[in-house]
mmCIF file with all atom_site columns, C-alpha atoms in Angstrom:
data_model
loop_
_atom_site.group_PDB
_atom_site.id
_atom_site.type_symbol
_atom_site.label_atom_id
_atom_site.label_alt_id
_atom_site.label_comp_id
_atom_site.label_asym_id
_atom_site.label_entity_id
_atom_site.label_seq_id
_atom_site.pdbx_PDB_ins_code
_atom_site.Cartn_x
_atom_site.Cartn_y
_atom_site.Cartn_z
_atom_site.occupancy
_atom_site.B_iso_or_equiv
_atom_site.pdbx_formal_charge
_atom_site.auth_seq_id
_atom_site.auth_comp_id
_atom_site.auth_asym_id
_atom_site.auth_atom_id
_atom_site.pdbx_PDB_model_num
ATOM 1   C CA . MET A 1 1   ? 17.685 2.460   10.636 1.00 39.00 ? 7   MET A CA 1
ATOM 2   C CA . LYS A 1 2   ? 19.452 -0.759  9.809  1.00 43.00 ? 8   LYS A CA 1
ATOM 3   C CA . ALA A 1 3   ? 18.778 -3.525  7.323  1.00 51.00 ? 9   ALA A CA 1
ATOM 4   C CA . SER A 1 4   ? 20.192 -7.009  7.767  1.00 38.00 ? 10  SER A CA 1
ATOM 5   C CA . PHE A 1 5   ? 21.939 -8.917  4.999  1.00 30.00 ? 11  PHE A CA 1
ATOM 6   C CA . ALA A 1 6   ? 21.872 -12.700 4.716  1.00 34.00 ? 12  ALA A CA 1
ATOM 7   C CA . ALA A 1 7   ? 25.152 -14.607 4.538  1.00 35.00 ? 13  ALA A CA 1
ATOM 8   C CA . LEU A 1 8   ? 26.279 -16.490 1.431  1.00 31.00 ? 14  LEU A CA 1
ATOM 9   C CA . ALA A 1 9   ? 25.395 -20.177 1.694  1.00 33.00 ? 15  ALA A CA 1
ATOM 10  C CA . GLY A 1 10  ? 28.199 -22.694 1.925  1.00 33.00 ? 16  GLY A CA 1
ATOM 11  C CA . THR A 1 11  ? 29.431 -25.752 3.759  1.00 32.00 ? 17  THR A CA 1
ATOM 12  C CA . MET A 1 12  ? 32.850 -26.533 5.209  1.00 33.00 ? 18  MET A CA 1
ATOM 13  C CA . LEU A 1 13  ? 34.130 -29.762 6.688  1.00 31.00 ? 19  LEU A CA 1
ATOM 14  C CA . ILE A 1 14  ? 36.909 -29.824 9.287  1.00 30.00 ? 20  ILE A CA 1
ATOM 15  C CA . ALA A 1 15  ? 38.721 -33.184 9.647  1.00 37.00 ? 21  ALA A CA 1
ATOM 16  C CA . VAL A 1 16  ? 40.734 -34.012 12.744 1.00 41.00 ? 22  VAL A CA 1
ATOM 17  C CA . CYS A 1 17  ? 43.247 -36.877 12.364 1.00 41.00 ? 23  CYS A CA 1
ATOM 18  C CA . PRO A 1 18  ? 45.444 -37.210 15.472 1.00 48.00 ? 24  PRO A CA 1
ATOM 19  C CA . LEU A 1 19  ? 48.597 -39.188 14.614 1.00 47.00 ? 25  LEU A CA 1
ATOM 20  C CA . ALA A 1 20  ? 47.859 -42.887 13.930 1.00 51.00 ? 26  ALA A CA 1
ATOM 21  C CA . MET A 1 21  ? 44.476 -42.908 15.636 1.00 56.00 ? 27  MET A CA 1
ATOM 22  C CA . ALA A 1 22  ? 41.320 -43.595 13.606 1.00 58.00 ? 28  ALA A CA 1
ATOM 23  C CA . ALA A 1 23  ? 40.036 -40.479 11.885 1.00 62.00 ? 29  ALA A CA 1
ATOM 24  C CA . SER A 1 24  ? 37.219 -38.523 13.505 1.00 78.00 ? 30  SER A CA 1
ATOM 25  C CA . SER A 1 25  ? 35.490 -35.380 12.307 1.00 65.00 ? 31  SER A CA 1
ATOM 26  C CA . VAL A 1 26  ? 33.152 -32.560 13.214 1.00 65.00 ? 32  VAL A CA 1
ATOM 27  C CA . ASP A 1 27  ? 30.980 -30.595 10.819 1.00 65.00 ? 33  ASP A CA 1
ATOM 28  C CA . LEU A 1 28  ? 30.637 -26.839 10.499 1.00 66.00 ? 34  LEU A CA 1
ATOM 29  C CA . ALA A 1 29  ? 27.757 -25.574 8.363  1.00 57.00 ? 35  ALA A CA 1
ATOM 30  C CA . VAL A 1 30  ? 27.645 -21.970 7.169  1.00 66.00 ? 36  VAL A CA 1
ATOM 31  C CA . THR A 1 31  ? 24.164 -21.342 5.815  1.00 57.00 ? 37  THR A CA 1
ATOM 32  C CA . GLY A 1 32  ? 21.948 -18.524 4.651  1.00 58.00 ? 38  GLY A CA 1
ATOM 33  C CA . ALA A 1 33  ? 20.337 -17.239 1.492  1.00 58.00 ? 39  ALA A CA 1
ATOM 34  C CA . ILE A 1 34  ? 20.590 -14.437 -1.021 1.00 64.00 ? 40  ILE A CA 1
ATOM 35  C CA . THR A 1 35  ? 17.167 -12.834 -1.345 1.00 61.00 ? 41  THR A CA 1
ATOM 36  C CA . PRO A 1 36  ? 15.934 -12.095 -4.863 1.00 61.00 ? 42  PRO A CA 1
ATOM 37  C CA . SER A 1 37  ? 14.651 -8.661  -3.860 1.00 70.00 ? 43  SER A CA 1
ATOM 38  C CA . ALA A 1 38  ? 15.625 -5.905  -1.471 1.00 90.00 ? 44  ALA A CA 1
ATOM 39  C CA . CYS A 1 39  ? 13.385 -4.173  1.076  1.00 93.00 ? 45  CYS A CA 1
ATOM 40  C CA . MET A 1 40  ? 13.829 -0.667  2.452  1.00 93.00 ? 46  MET A CA 1
ATOM 41  C CA . PRO A 1 41  ? 12.335 0.582   5.749  1.00 93.00 ? 47  PRO A CA 1
ATOM 42  C CA . SER A 1 42  ? 11.419 4.247   6.208  1.00 94.00 ? 48  SER A CA 1
ATOM 43  C CA . ILE A 1 43  ? 10.046 6.522   8.925  1.00 93.00 ? 49  ILE A CA 1
ATOM 44  C CA . SER A 1 44  ? 8.651  10.040  8.733  1.00 93.00 ? 50  SER A CA 1
ATOM 45  C CA . ASN A 1 45  ? 10.293 13.132  10.269 1.00 91.00 ? 51  ASN A CA 1
ATOM 46  C CA . ASP A 1 46  ? 13.600 11.258  10.438 1.00 90.00 ? 52  ASP A CA 1
ATOM 47  C CA . GLY A 1 47  ? 12.187 9.391   13.434 1.00 91.00 ? 53  GLY A CA 1
ATOM 48  C CA . VAL A 1 48  ? 12.641 12.367  15.785 1.00 90.00 ? 54  VAL A CA 1
ATOM 49  C CA . VAL A 1 49  ? 10.189 13.939  18.226 1.00 90.00 ? 55  VAL A CA 1
ATOM 50  C CA . ASP A 1 50  ? 11.395 16.805  20.446 1.00 90.00 ? 56  ASP A CA 1
ATOM 51  C CA . TYR A 1 51  ? 9.403  17.733  23.550 1.00 89.00 ? 57  TYR A CA 1
ATOM 52  C CA . GLY A 1 52  ? 11.670 20.653  24.385 1.00 89.00 ? 58  GLY A CA 1
ATOM 53  C CA . LYS A 1 53  ? 12.339 21.666  27.972 1.00 88.00 ? 59  LYS A CA 1
ATOM 54  C CA . ILE A 1 54  ? 9.849  20.548  30.616 1.00 87.00 ? 60  ILE A CA 1
ATOM 55  C CA . SER A 1 55  ? 9.728  22.283  33.988 1.00 87.00 ? 61  SER A CA 1
ATOM 56  C CA . MET A 1 56  ? 10.033 20.097  37.062 1.00 86.00 ? 62  MET A CA 1
ATOM 57  C CA . GLN A 1 57  ? 7.116  22.073  38.523 1.00 87.00 ? 63  GLN A CA 1
ATOM 58  C CA . ASP A 1 58  ? 4.814  20.773  35.779 1.00 89.00 ? 64  ASP A CA 1
ATOM 59  C CA . LEU A 1 59  ? 5.351  17.144  36.759 1.00 90.00 ? 65  LEU A CA 1
ATOM 60  C CA . ASN A 1 60  ? 2.976  15.108  38.900 1.00 92.00 ? 66  ASN A CA 1
ATOM 61  C CA . PRO A 1 61  ? 4.587  14.751  42.370 1.00 90.00 ? 67  PRO A CA 1
ATOM 62  C CA . THR A 1 62  ? 3.361  11.202  43.034 1.00 90.00 ? 68  THR A CA 1
ATOM 63  C CA . GLY A 1 63  ? 1.981  9.923   39.709 1.00 93.00 ? 69  GLY A CA 1
ATOM 64  C CA . THR A 1 64  ? 3.207  9.752   36.135 1.00 94.00 ? 70  THR A CA 1
ATOM 65  C CA . THR A 1 65  ? 2.995  12.685  33.722 1.00 93.00 ? 71  THR A CA 1
ATOM 66  C CA . SER A 1 66  ? 1.899  11.819  30.179 1.00 94.00 ? 72  SER A CA 1
ATOM 67  C CA . LEU A 1 67  ? 3.425  13.752  27.298 1.00 92.00 ? 73  LEU A CA 1
ATOM 68  C CA . PRO A 1 68  ? 1.522  14.322  24.041 1.00 93.00 ? 74  PRO A CA 1
ATOM 69  C CA . THR A 1 69  ? 1.385  11.290  21.771 1.00 94.00 ? 75  THR A CA 1
ATOM 70  C CA . ALA A 1 70  ? 3.586  11.579  18.696 1.00 93.00 ? 76  ALA A CA 1
ATOM 71  C CA . MET A 1 71  ? 2.766  9.810   15.423 1.00 94.00 ? 77  MET A CA 1
ATOM 72  C CA . PHE A 1 72  ? 5.138  8.639   12.705 1.00 93.00 ? 78  PHE A CA 1
ATOM 73  C CA . LYS A 1 73  ? 4.542  6.950   9.385  1.00 95.00 ? 79  LYS A CA 1
ATOM 74  C CA . LEU A 1 74  ? 6.516  3.711   9.318  1.00 95.00 ? 80  LEU A CA 1
ATOM 75  C CA . GLY A 1 75  ? 6.807  1.774   6.090  1.00 95.00 ? 81  GLY A CA 1
ATOM 76  C CA . VAL A 1 76  ? 8.633  -0.990  4.267  1.00 96.00 ? 82  VAL A CA 1
ATOM 77  C CA . ASN A 1 77  ? 8.884  -1.128  0.474  1.00 96.00 ? 83  ASN A CA 1
ATOM 78  C CA . CYS A 1 78  ? 10.287 -4.144  -1.369 1.00 95.00 ? 84  CYS A CA 1
ATOM 79  C CA . GLU A 1 79  ? 11.212 -4.735  -4.989 1.00 93.00 ? 85  GLU A CA 1
ATOM 80  C CA . ALA A 1 80  ? 9.024  -7.869  -4.967 1.00 94.00 ? 86  ALA A CA 1
ATOM 81  C CA . PRO A 1 81  ? 6.803  -9.698  -2.434 1.00 94.00 ? 87  PRO A CA 1
ATOM 82  C CA . SER A 1 82  ? 9.051  -10.771 0.449  1.00 94.00 ? 88  SER A CA 1
ATOM 83  C CA . LEU A 1 83  ? 8.969  -12.335 3.889  1.00 94.00 ? 89  LEU A CA 1
ATOM 84  C CA . PHE A 1 84  ? 10.362 -9.832  6.390  1.00 95.00 ? 90  PHE A CA 1
ATOM 85  C CA . ALA A 1 85  ? 9.996  -8.499  9.909  1.00 96.00 ? 91  ALA A CA 1
ATOM 86  C CA . LEU A 1 86  ? 11.148 -5.471  11.880 1.00 96.00 ? 92  LEU A CA 1
ATOM 87  C CA . TYR A 1 87  ? 13.171 -6.195  15.019 1.00 95.00 ? 93  TYR A CA 1
ATOM 88  C CA . SER A 1 88  ? 12.929 -3.611  17.810 1.00 94.00 ? 94  SER A CA 1
ATOM 89  C CA . LEU A 1 89  ? 15.963 -2.643  19.879 1.00 92.00 ? 95  LEU A CA 1
ATOM 90  C CA . ASP A 1 90  ? 16.073 -0.277  22.845 1.00 93.00 ? 96  ASP A CA 1
ATOM 91  C CA . ASN A 1 91  ? 19.489 1.346   22.667 1.00 90.00 ? 97  ASN A CA 1
ATOM 92  C CA . ASN A 1 92  ? 19.276 2.264   26.384 1.00 88.00 ? 98  ASN A CA 1
ATOM 93  C CA . GLN A 1 93  ? 18.541 -1.167  27.838 1.00 84.00 ? 99  GLN A CA 1
ATOM 94  C CA . PRO A 1 94  ? 18.967 -4.675  26.408 1.00 82.00 ? 100 PRO A CA 1
ATOM 95  C CA . SER A 1 95  ? 16.307 -6.714  28.198 1.00 84.00 ? 101 SER A CA 1
ATOM 96  C CA . LEU A 1 96  ? 12.913 -7.765  26.888 1.00 85.00 ? 102 LEU A CA 1
ATOM 97  C CA . ASN A 1 97  ? 10.350 -5.203  27.998 1.00 89.00 ? 103 ASN A CA 1
ATOM 98  C CA . GLN A 1 98  ? 7.013  -3.796  26.875 1.00 91.00 ? 104 GLN A CA 1
ATOM 99  C CA . TYR A 1 99  ? 8.300  -0.217  27.257 1.00 93.00 ? 105 TYR A CA 1
ATOM 100 C CA . PHE A 1 100 ? 11.343 1.670   26.024 1.00 93.00 ? 106 PHE A CA 1
ATOM 101 C CA . VAL A 1 101 ? 13.593 3.705   28.330 1.00 91.00 ? 107 VAL A CA 1
ATOM 102 C CA . MET A 1 102 ? 13.437 7.504   28.128 1.00 88.00 ? 108 MET A CA 1
ATOM 103 C CA . GLY A 1 103 ? 16.148 9.402   30.007 1.00 81.00 ? 109 GLY A CA 1
ATOM 104 C CA . LEU A 1 104 ? 18.620 7.715   32.337 1.00 81.00 ? 110 LEU A CA 1
ATOM 105 C CA . ILE A 1 105 ? 19.088 8.981   35.894 1.00 82.00 ? 111 ILE A CA 1
ATOM 106 C CA . ASP A 1 106 ? 21.751 6.314   36.426 1.00 80.00 ? 112 ASP A CA 1
ATOM 107 C CA . PRO A 1 107 ? 22.442 2.949   34.744 1.00 76.00 ? 113 PRO A CA 1
ATOM 108 C CA . THR A 1 108 ? 19.550 1.223   36.557 1.00 78.00 ? 114 THR A CA 1
ATOM 109 C CA . ASN A 1 109 ? 17.018 4.056   36.914 1.00 82.00 ? 115 ASN A CA 1
ATOM 110 C CA . TRP A 1 110 ? 15.382 6.279   34.362 1.00 87.00 ? 116 TRP A CA 1
ATOM 111 C CA . ILE A 1 111 ? 13.191 9.352   34.230 1.00 89.00 ? 117 ILE A CA 1
ATOM 112 C CA . GLY A 1 112 ? 10.385 7.758   32.243 1.00 91.00 ? 118 GLY A CA 1
ATOM 113 C CA . ASN A 1 113 ? 9.500  5.427   29.398 1.00 92.00 ? 119 ASN A CA 1
ATOM 114 C CA . TYR A 1 114 ? 7.477  5.262   26.227 1.00 93.00 ? 120 TYR A CA 1
ATOM 115 C CA . GLY A 1 115 ? 5.268  2.679   24.587 1.00 94.00 ? 121 GLY A CA 1
ATOM 116 C CA . LEU A 1 116 ? 4.792  2.075   20.865 1.00 95.00 ? 122 LEU A CA 1
ATOM 117 C CA . ARG A 1 117 ? 1.471  1.199   19.237 1.00 95.00 ? 123 ARG A CA 1
ATOM 118 C CA . LEU A 1 118 ? 0.733  0.179   15.644 1.00 95.00 ? 124 LEU A CA 1
ATOM 119 C CA . GLU A 1 119 ? -2.395 1.450   13.894 1.00 94.00 ? 125 GLU A CA 1
ATOM 120 C CA . ASN A 1 120 ? -3.907 1.845   10.405 1.00 95.00 ? 126 ASN A CA 1
ATOM 121 C CA . ILE A 1 121 ? -1.922 -0.846  8.615  1.00 95.00 ? 127 ILE A CA 1
ATOM 122 C CA . VAL A 1 122 ? -2.137 -0.624  4.813  1.00 95.00 ? 128 VAL A CA 1
ATOM 123 C CA . ALA A 1 123 ? -0.478 -3.234  2.577  1.00 95.00 ? 129 ALA A CA 1
ATOM 124 C CA . ASP A 1 124 ? -0.635 -4.526  -0.974 1.00 94.00 ? 130 ASP A CA 1
ATOM 125 C CA . VAL A 1 125 ? -2.074 -7.771  0.465  1.00 90.00 ? 131 VAL A CA 1
ATOM 126 C CA . PRO A 1 126 ? -5.665 -7.459  1.741  1.00 88.00 ? 132 PRO A CA 1
ATOM 127 C CA . SER A 1 127 ? -6.680 -8.217  5.327  1.00 88.00 ? 133 SER A CA 1
ATOM 128 C CA . VAL A 1 128 ? -3.166 -8.261  6.793  1.00 91.00 ? 134 VAL A CA 1
ATOM 129 C CA . PHE A 1 129 ? -2.585 -7.585  10.472 1.00 93.00 ? 135 PHE A CA 1
ATOM 130 C CA . ALA A 1 130 ? 0.457  -7.083  12.668 1.00 95.00 ? 136 ALA A CA 1
ATOM 131 C CA . ILE A 1 131 ? 1.935  -10.147 14.356 1.00 96.00 ? 137 ILE A CA 1
ATOM 132 C CA . TYR A 1 132 ? 4.855  -10.489 16.757 1.00 96.00 ? 138 TYR A CA 1
ATOM 133 C CA . SER A 1 133 ? 7.413  -12.990 18.006 1.00 96.00 ? 139 SER A CA 1
ATOM 134 C CA . THR A 1 134 ? 9.662  -12.837 21.054 1.00 95.00 ? 140 THR A CA 1
ATOM 135 C CA . ASP A 1 135 ? 11.502 -16.100 20.248 1.00 95.00 ? 141 ASP A CA 1
ATOM 136 C CA . SER A 1 136 ? 13.202 -15.241 16.941 1.00 93.00 ? 142 SER A CA 1
ATOM 137 C CA . GLY A 1 137 ? 10.223 -16.264 14.824 1.00 94.00 ? 143 GLY A CA 1
ATOM 138 C CA . ALA A 1 138 ? 9.656  -19.741 16.249 1.00 94.00 ? 144 ALA A CA 1
ATOM 139 C CA . ASN A 1 139 ? 6.146  -18.717 17.334 1.00 94.00 ? 145 ASN A CA 1
ATOM 140 C CA . TRP A 1 140 ? 3.901  -15.836 16.290 1.00 94.00 ? 146 TRP A CA 1
ATOM 141 C CA . ASP A 1 141 ? 0.911  -14.129 17.881 1.00 93.00 ? 147 ASP A CA 1
ATOM 142 C CA . ALA A 1 142 ? -1.389 -11.398 16.627 1.00 93.00 ? 148 ALA A CA 1
ATOM 143 C CA . TYR A 1 143 ? -1.303 -7.949  18.191 1.00 93.00 ? 149 TYR A CA 1
ATOM 144 C CA . THR A 1 144 ? -4.540 -7.185  20.004 1.00 89.00 ? 150 THR A CA 1
ATOM 145 C CA . PRO A 1 145 ? -6.016 -3.643  20.108 1.00 85.00 ? 151 PRO A CA 1
ATOM 146 C CA . GLY A 1 146 ? -3.940 -1.441  22.381 1.00 84.00 ? 152 GLY A CA 1
ATOM 147 C CA . TRP A 1 147 ? -1.099 -3.976  22.672 1.00 88.00 ? 153 TRP A CA 1
ATOM 148 C CA . LYS A 1 148 ? 2.326  -2.351  22.539 1.00 92.00 ? 154 LYS A CA 1
ATOM 149 C CA . TRP A 1 149 ? 5.334  -3.214  20.405 1.00 94.00 ? 155 TRP A CA 1
ATOM 150 C CA . GLY A 1 150 ? 7.909  -4.218  22.993 1.00 93.00 ? 156 GLY A CA 1
ATOM 151 C CA . THR A 1 151 ? 11.688 -4.328  22.890 1.00 94.00 ? 157 THR A CA 1
ATOM 152 C CA . ASN A 1 152 ? 13.611 -7.249  21.369 1.00 95.00 ? 158 ASN A CA 1
ATOM 153 C CA . THR A 1 153 ? 10.511 -8.233  19.412 1.00 96.00 ? 159 THR A CA 1
ATOM 154 C CA . LEU A 1 154 ? 10.021 -9.230  15.785 1.00 97.00 ? 160 LEU A CA 1
ATOM 155 C CA . THR A 1 155 ? 7.013  -7.561  14.183 1.00 97.00 ? 161 THR A CA 1
ATOM 156 C CA . ALA A 1 156 ? 5.756  -8.869  10.861 1.00 96.00 ? 162 ALA A CA 1
ATOM 157 C CA . PHE A 1 157 ? 2.495  -8.858  8.932  1.00 95.00 ? 163 PHE A CA 1
ATOM 158 C CA . GLY A 1 158 ? 0.396  -11.890 8.230  1.00 91.00 ? 164 GLY A CA 1
ATOM 159 C CA . THR A 1 159 ? -2.912 -13.504 7.552  1.00 83.00 ? 165 THR A CA 1
ATOM 160 C CA . ALA A 1 160 ? -4.555 -16.463 9.243  1.00 75.00 ? 166 ALA A CA 1
ATOM 161 C CA . SER A 1 161 ? -3.392 -19.507 7.255  1.00 71.00 ? 167 SER A CA 1
ATOM 162 C CA . MET A 1 162 ? -4.819 -22.947 8.077  1.00 64.00 ? 168 MET A CA 1
ATOM 163 C CA . GLY A 1 163 ? -5.634 -21.760 11.578 1.00 70.00 ? 169 GLY A CA 1
ATOM 164 C CA . GLN A 1 164 ? -2.123 -20.431 12.223 1.00 77.00 ? 170 GLN A CA 1
ATOM 165 C CA . VAL A 1 165 ? -0.802 -16.894 12.564 1.00 89.00 ? 171 VAL A CA 1
ATOM 166 C CA . VAL A 1 166 ? 2.188  -16.710 10.221 1.00 90.00 ? 172 VAL A CA 1
ATOM 167 C CA . PRO A 1 167 ? 4.010  -13.996 8.229  1.00 94.00 ? 173 PRO A CA 1
ATOM 168 C CA . THR A 1 168 ? 2.956  -13.587 4.623  1.00 94.00 ? 174 THR A CA 1
ATOM 169 C CA . LEU A 1 169 ? 4.683  -12.302 1.496  1.00 94.00 ? 175 LEU A CA 1
ATOM 170 C CA . ILE A 1 170 ? 4.282  -8.526  1.244  1.00 95.00 ? 176 ILE A CA 1
ATOM 171 C CA . LYS A 1 171 ? 5.694  -5.980  -1.181 1.00 96.00 ? 177 LYS A CA 1
ATOM 172 C CA . ASP A 1 172 ? 4.628  -2.703  0.445  1.00 97.00 ? 178 ASP A CA 1
ATOM 173 C CA . VAL A 1 173 ? 3.248  -1.873  3.874  1.00 97.00 ? 179 VAL A CA 1
ATOM 174 C CA . SER A 1 174 ? 2.754  1.336   5.846  1.00 97.00 ? 180 SER A CA 1
ATOM 175 C CA . LEU A 1 175 ? 1.302  2.089   9.260  1.00 96.00 ? 181 LEU A CA 1
ATOM 176 C CA . ASP A 1 176 ? 0.973  4.709   11.972 1.00 96.00 ? 182 ASP A CA 1
ATOM 177 C CA . LEU A 1 177 ? 3.523  4.300   14.754 1.00 94.00 ? 183 LEU A CA 1
ATOM 178 C CA . LEU A 1 178 ? 2.265  6.004   17.910 1.00 94.00 ? 184 LEU A CA 1
ATOM 179 C CA . VAL A 1 179 ? 4.783  7.024   20.570 1.00 94.00 ? 185 VAL A CA 1
ATOM 180 C CA . GLU A 1 180 ? 3.257  7.403   24.047 1.00 94.00 ? 186 GLU A CA 1
ATOM 181 C CA . PRO A 1 181 ? 5.780  8.771   26.587 1.00 92.00 ? 187 PRO A CA 1
ATOM 182 C CA . VAL A 1 182 ? 5.337  9.182   30.332 1.00 94.00 ? 188 VAL A CA 1
ATOM 183 C CA . ILE A 1 183 ? 7.607  10.745  32.945 1.00 92.00 ? 189 ILE A CA 1
ATOM 184 C CA . PHE A 1 184 ? 7.816  9.114   36.346 1.00 92.00 ? 190 PHE A CA 1
ATOM 185 C CA . PRO A 1 185 ? 6.716  10.933  39.551 1.00 92.00 ? 191 PRO A CA 1
ATOM 186 C CA . LYS A 1 186 ? 8.650  14.086  40.383 1.00 88.00 ? 192 LYS A CA 1
ATOM 187 C CA . ASP A 1 187 ? 9.513  12.663  43.796 1.00 87.00 ? 193 ASP A CA 1
ATOM 188 C CA . LEU A 1 188 ? 11.698 10.032  42.082 1.00 85.00 ? 194 LEU A CA 1
ATOM 189 C CA . ILE A 1 189 ? 13.747 12.546  40.085 1.00 83.00 ? 195 ILE A CA 1
ATOM 190 C CA . PRO A 1 190 ? 16.889 14.127  41.605 1.00 81.00 ? 196 PRO A CA 1
ATOM 191 C CA . VAL A 1 191 ? 16.374 17.780  42.481 1.00 77.00 ? 197 VAL A CA 1
ATOM 192 C CA . GLY A 1 192 ? 18.638 20.332  40.819 1.00 74.00 ? 198 GLY A CA 1
ATOM 193 C CA . ASP A 1 193 ? 19.794 18.081  37.974 1.00 73.00 ? 199 ASP A CA 1
ATOM 194 C CA . THR A 1 194 ? 18.965 18.530  34.296 1.00 79.00 ? 200 THR A CA 1
ATOM 195 C CA . ILE A 1 195 ? 18.142 15.122  32.855 1.00 80.00 ? 201 ILE A CA 1
ATOM 196 C CA . ALA A 1 196 ? 17.824 14.747  29.102 1.00 83.00 ? 202 ALA A CA 1
ATOM 197 C CA . LEU A 1 197 ? 14.968 12.877  27.490 1.00 86.00 ? 203 LEU A CA 1
ATOM 198 C CA . ASP A 1 198 ? 17.026 10.613  25.268 1.00 87.00 ? 204 ASP A CA 1
ATOM 199 C CA . GLY A 1 199 ? 14.857 7.707   24.190 1.00 90.00 ? 205 GLY A CA 1
ATOM 200 C CA . SER A 1 200 ? 16.595 5.820   21.409 1.00 91.00 ? 206 SER A CA 1
ATOM 201 C CA . ALA A 1 201 ? 15.267 2.813   19.481 1.00 92.00 ? 207 ALA A CA 1
ATOM 202 C CA . THR A 1 202 ? 16.363 0.985   16.352 1.00 92.00 ? 208 THR A CA 1
ATOM 203 C CA . PHE A 1 203 ? 14.089 -1.003  14.042 1.00 94.00 ? 209 PHE A CA 1
ATOM 204 C CA . GLU A 1 204 ? 16.150 -3.514  12.117 1.00 94.00 ? 210 GLU A CA 1
ATOM 205 C CA . LEU A 1 205 ? 14.790 -5.094  8.932  1.00 95.00 ? 211 LEU A CA 1
ATOM 206 C CA . ARG A 1 206 ? 15.197 -8.856  8.924  1.00 94.00 ? 212 ARG A CA 1
ATOM 207 C CA . TYR A 1 207 ? 14.372 -11.279 6.108  1.00 93.00 ? 213 TYR A CA 1
ATOM 208 C CA . LEU A 1 208 ? 12.530 -14.403 7.229  1.00 93.00 ? 214 LEU A CA 1
#
């Protein structure tokens, strides 16, 4: 897993003075912040689930085949209450999607996918719930029951404040991360080829 680090704040001015012409300028601002505390994400079982070898004969010919749901403990622990979120990346495909790719047949087709659900959130702040943003934190919405954590999505934890869903300061939080994989119909999978299930996701800690 990765943790992001904020850049050192500073400002730099570039002046452009062409020959005897009147001076003109453009501004470049380099901004950021040093956080007073550090946060560390963690996941149980090293974040690995292995379904072993699956026979082609056991797959549904025309419908999807669901694999057993796997559960991980996902947590974030900070030195002090902090504003943070976890950003989800699908290492197999870059676009915004509700599901993650599991096993590539070719660059544009895959053998199946998996969804991620968040349950049993426990934090040092009472009554928190999971919230998400798909526009870099400009807007936030609350996860509804059964809603999946999609790719390229910020997930944070908040409380309803003045009628708005916003992230809140949290020191420690843990939850159950449920992985729900499905394999596409057997008829869509090339015969005679061994195709690896190689779902790969990264959850990057970002300070808000």
